JSON list of C-alpha atoms in Angstrom, two decimals:
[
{"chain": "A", "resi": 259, "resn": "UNK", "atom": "CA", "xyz": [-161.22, -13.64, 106.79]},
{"chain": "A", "resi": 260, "resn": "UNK", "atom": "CA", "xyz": [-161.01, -9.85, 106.31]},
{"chain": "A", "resi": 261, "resn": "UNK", "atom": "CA", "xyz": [-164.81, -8.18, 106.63]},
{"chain": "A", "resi": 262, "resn": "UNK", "atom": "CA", "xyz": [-164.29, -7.00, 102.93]},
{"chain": "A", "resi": 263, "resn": "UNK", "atom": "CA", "xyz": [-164.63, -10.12, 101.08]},
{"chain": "A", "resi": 264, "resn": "UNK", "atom": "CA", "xyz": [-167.60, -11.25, 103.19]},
{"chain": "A", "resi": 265, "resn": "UNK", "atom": "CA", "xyz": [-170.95, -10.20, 101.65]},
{"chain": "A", "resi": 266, "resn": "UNK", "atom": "CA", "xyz": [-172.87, -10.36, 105.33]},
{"chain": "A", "resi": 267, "resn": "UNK", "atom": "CA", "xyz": [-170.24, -8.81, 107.25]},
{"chain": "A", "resi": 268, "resn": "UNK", "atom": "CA", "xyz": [-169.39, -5.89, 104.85]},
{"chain": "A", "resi": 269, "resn": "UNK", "atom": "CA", "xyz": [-173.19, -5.44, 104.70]},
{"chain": "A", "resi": 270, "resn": "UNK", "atom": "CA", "xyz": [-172.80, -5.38, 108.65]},
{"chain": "A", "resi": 271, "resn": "UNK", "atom": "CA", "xyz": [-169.94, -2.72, 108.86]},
{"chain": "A", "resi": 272, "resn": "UNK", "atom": "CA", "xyz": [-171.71, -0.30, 106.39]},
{"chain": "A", "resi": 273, "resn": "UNK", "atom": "CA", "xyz": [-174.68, -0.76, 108.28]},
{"chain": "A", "resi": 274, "resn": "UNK", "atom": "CA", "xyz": [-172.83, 0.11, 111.73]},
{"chain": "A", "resi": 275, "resn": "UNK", "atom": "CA", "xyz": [-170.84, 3.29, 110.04]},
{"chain": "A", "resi": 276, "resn": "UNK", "atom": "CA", "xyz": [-174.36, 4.62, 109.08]},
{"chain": "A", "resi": 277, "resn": "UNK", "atom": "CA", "xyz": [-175.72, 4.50, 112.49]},
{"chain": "A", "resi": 278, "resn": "UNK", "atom": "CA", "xyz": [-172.75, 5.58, 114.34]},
{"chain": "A", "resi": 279, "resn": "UNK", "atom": "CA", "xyz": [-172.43, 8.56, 111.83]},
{"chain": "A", "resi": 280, "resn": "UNK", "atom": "CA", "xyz": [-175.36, 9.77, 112.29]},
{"chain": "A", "resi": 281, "resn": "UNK", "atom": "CA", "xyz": [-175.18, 9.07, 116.15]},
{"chain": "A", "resi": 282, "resn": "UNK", "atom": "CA", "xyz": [-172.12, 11.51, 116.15]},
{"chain": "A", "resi": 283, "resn": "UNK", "atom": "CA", "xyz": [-173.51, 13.88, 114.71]},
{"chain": "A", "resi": 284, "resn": "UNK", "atom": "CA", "xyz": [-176.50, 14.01, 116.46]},
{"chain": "A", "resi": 285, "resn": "UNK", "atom": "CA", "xyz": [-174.34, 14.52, 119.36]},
{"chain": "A", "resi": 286, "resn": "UNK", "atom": "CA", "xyz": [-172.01, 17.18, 117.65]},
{"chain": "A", "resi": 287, "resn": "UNK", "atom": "CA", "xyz": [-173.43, 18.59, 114.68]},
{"chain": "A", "resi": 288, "resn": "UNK", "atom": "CA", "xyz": [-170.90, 21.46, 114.49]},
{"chain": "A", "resi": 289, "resn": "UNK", "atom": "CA", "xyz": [-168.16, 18.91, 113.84]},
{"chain": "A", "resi": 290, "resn": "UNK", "atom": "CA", "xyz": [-169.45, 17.08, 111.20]},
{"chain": "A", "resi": 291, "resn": "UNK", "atom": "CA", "xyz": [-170.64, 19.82, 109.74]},
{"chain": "A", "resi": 292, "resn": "UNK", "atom": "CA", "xyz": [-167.46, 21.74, 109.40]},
{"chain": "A", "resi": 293, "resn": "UNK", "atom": "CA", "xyz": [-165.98, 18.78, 107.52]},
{"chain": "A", "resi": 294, "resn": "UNK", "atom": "CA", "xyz": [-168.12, 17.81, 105.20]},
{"chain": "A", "resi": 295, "resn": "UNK", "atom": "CA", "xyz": [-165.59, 18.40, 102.02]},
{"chain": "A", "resi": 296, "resn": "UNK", "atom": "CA", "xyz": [-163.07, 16.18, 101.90]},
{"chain": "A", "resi": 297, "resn": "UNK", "atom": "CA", "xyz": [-161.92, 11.93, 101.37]},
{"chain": "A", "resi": 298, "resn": "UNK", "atom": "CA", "xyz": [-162.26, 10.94, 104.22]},
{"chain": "A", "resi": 299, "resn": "UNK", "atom": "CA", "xyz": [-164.42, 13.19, 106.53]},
{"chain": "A", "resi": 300, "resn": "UNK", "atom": "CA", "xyz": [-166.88, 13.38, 103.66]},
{"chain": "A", "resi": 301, "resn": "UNK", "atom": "CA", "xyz": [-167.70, 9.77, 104.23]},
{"chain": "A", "resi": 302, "resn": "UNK", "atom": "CA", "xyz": [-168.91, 9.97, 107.80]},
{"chain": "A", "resi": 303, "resn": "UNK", "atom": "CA", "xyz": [-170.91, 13.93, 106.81]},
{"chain": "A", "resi": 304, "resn": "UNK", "atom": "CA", "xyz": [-172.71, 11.40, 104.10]},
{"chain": "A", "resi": 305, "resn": "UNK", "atom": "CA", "xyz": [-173.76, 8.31, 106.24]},
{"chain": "A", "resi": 306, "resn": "UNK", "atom": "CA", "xyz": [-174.73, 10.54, 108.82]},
{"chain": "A", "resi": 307, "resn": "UNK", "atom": "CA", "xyz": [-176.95, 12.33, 106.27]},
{"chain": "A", "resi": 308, "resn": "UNK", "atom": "CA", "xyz": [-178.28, 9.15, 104.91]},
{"chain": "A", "resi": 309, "resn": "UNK", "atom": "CA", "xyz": [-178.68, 8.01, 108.31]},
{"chain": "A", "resi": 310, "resn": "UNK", "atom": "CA", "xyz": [-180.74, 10.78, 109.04]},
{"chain": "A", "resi": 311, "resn": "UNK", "atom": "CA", "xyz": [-183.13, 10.48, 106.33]},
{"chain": "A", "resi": 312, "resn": "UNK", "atom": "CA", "xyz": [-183.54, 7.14, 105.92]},
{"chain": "A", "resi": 313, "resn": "UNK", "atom": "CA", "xyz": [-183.79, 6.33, 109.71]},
{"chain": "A", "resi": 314, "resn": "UNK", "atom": "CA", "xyz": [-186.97, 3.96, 109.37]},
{"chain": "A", "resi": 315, "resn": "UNK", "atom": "CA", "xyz": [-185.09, 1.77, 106.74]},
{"chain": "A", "resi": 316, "resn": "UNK", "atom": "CA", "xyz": [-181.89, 1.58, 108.17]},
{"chain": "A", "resi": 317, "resn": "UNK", "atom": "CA", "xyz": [-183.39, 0.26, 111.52]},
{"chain": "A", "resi": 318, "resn": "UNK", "atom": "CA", "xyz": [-185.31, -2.29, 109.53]},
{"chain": "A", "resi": 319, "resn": "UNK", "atom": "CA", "xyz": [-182.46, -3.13, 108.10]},
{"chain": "A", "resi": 320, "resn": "UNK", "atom": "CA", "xyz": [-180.50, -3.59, 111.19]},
{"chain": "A", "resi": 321, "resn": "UNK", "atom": "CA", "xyz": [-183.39, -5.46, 112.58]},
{"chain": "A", "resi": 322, "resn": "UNK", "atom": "CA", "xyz": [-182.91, -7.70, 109.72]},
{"chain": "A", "resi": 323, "resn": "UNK", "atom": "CA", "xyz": [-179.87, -8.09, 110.19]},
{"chain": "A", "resi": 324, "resn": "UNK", "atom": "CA", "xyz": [-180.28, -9.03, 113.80]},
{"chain": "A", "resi": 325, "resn": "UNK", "atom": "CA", "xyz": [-182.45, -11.65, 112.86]},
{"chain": "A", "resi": 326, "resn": "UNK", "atom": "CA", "xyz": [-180.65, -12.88, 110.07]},
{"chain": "A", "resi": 327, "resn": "UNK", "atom": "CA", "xyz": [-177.17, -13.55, 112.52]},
{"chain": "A", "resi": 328, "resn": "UNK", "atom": "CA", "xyz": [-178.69, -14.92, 114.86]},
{"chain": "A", "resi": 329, "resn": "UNK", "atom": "CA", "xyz": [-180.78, -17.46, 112.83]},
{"chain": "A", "resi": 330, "resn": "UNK", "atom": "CA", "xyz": [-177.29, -17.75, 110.77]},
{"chain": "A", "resi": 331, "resn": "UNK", "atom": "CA", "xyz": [-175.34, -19.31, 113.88]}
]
């Protein structure tokens, strides 16, 4: 079953393109920075930016989520 039609999991994947995006650019600001406009590159310059500013909730969130798998299985 594809990620998509999965509540949990799609909750999952957003959750790991947040903290990866904001992980890169961390790392390489420049980058991500220069590509902001755009489809697709947009989408990672935004996560990262939400990642950035709502750091304490999105670990939470992971946290919960952590909790919440392994309870799950």
């Amino acid at each position: 079953m594809s990620a998509l039609f999965n509540f949990t999991s799609a909750l999952l994947c957003l959750l790991l393109l947040i903290c990866t995006s904001a992980y890169i650019h961390q790392l390489f600001p420049g980058i991500m920075d220069r590509n902001k406009d755009g489809a697709f590159t947009g989408v990672f310059w935004k996560c990262a930016r939400v990642g950035e500013r709502l750091s304490p909730y999105i670990s939470l969130c992971c946290i919960v989520m952590a909790v919440s798998m392994t309870i799950g299985n």
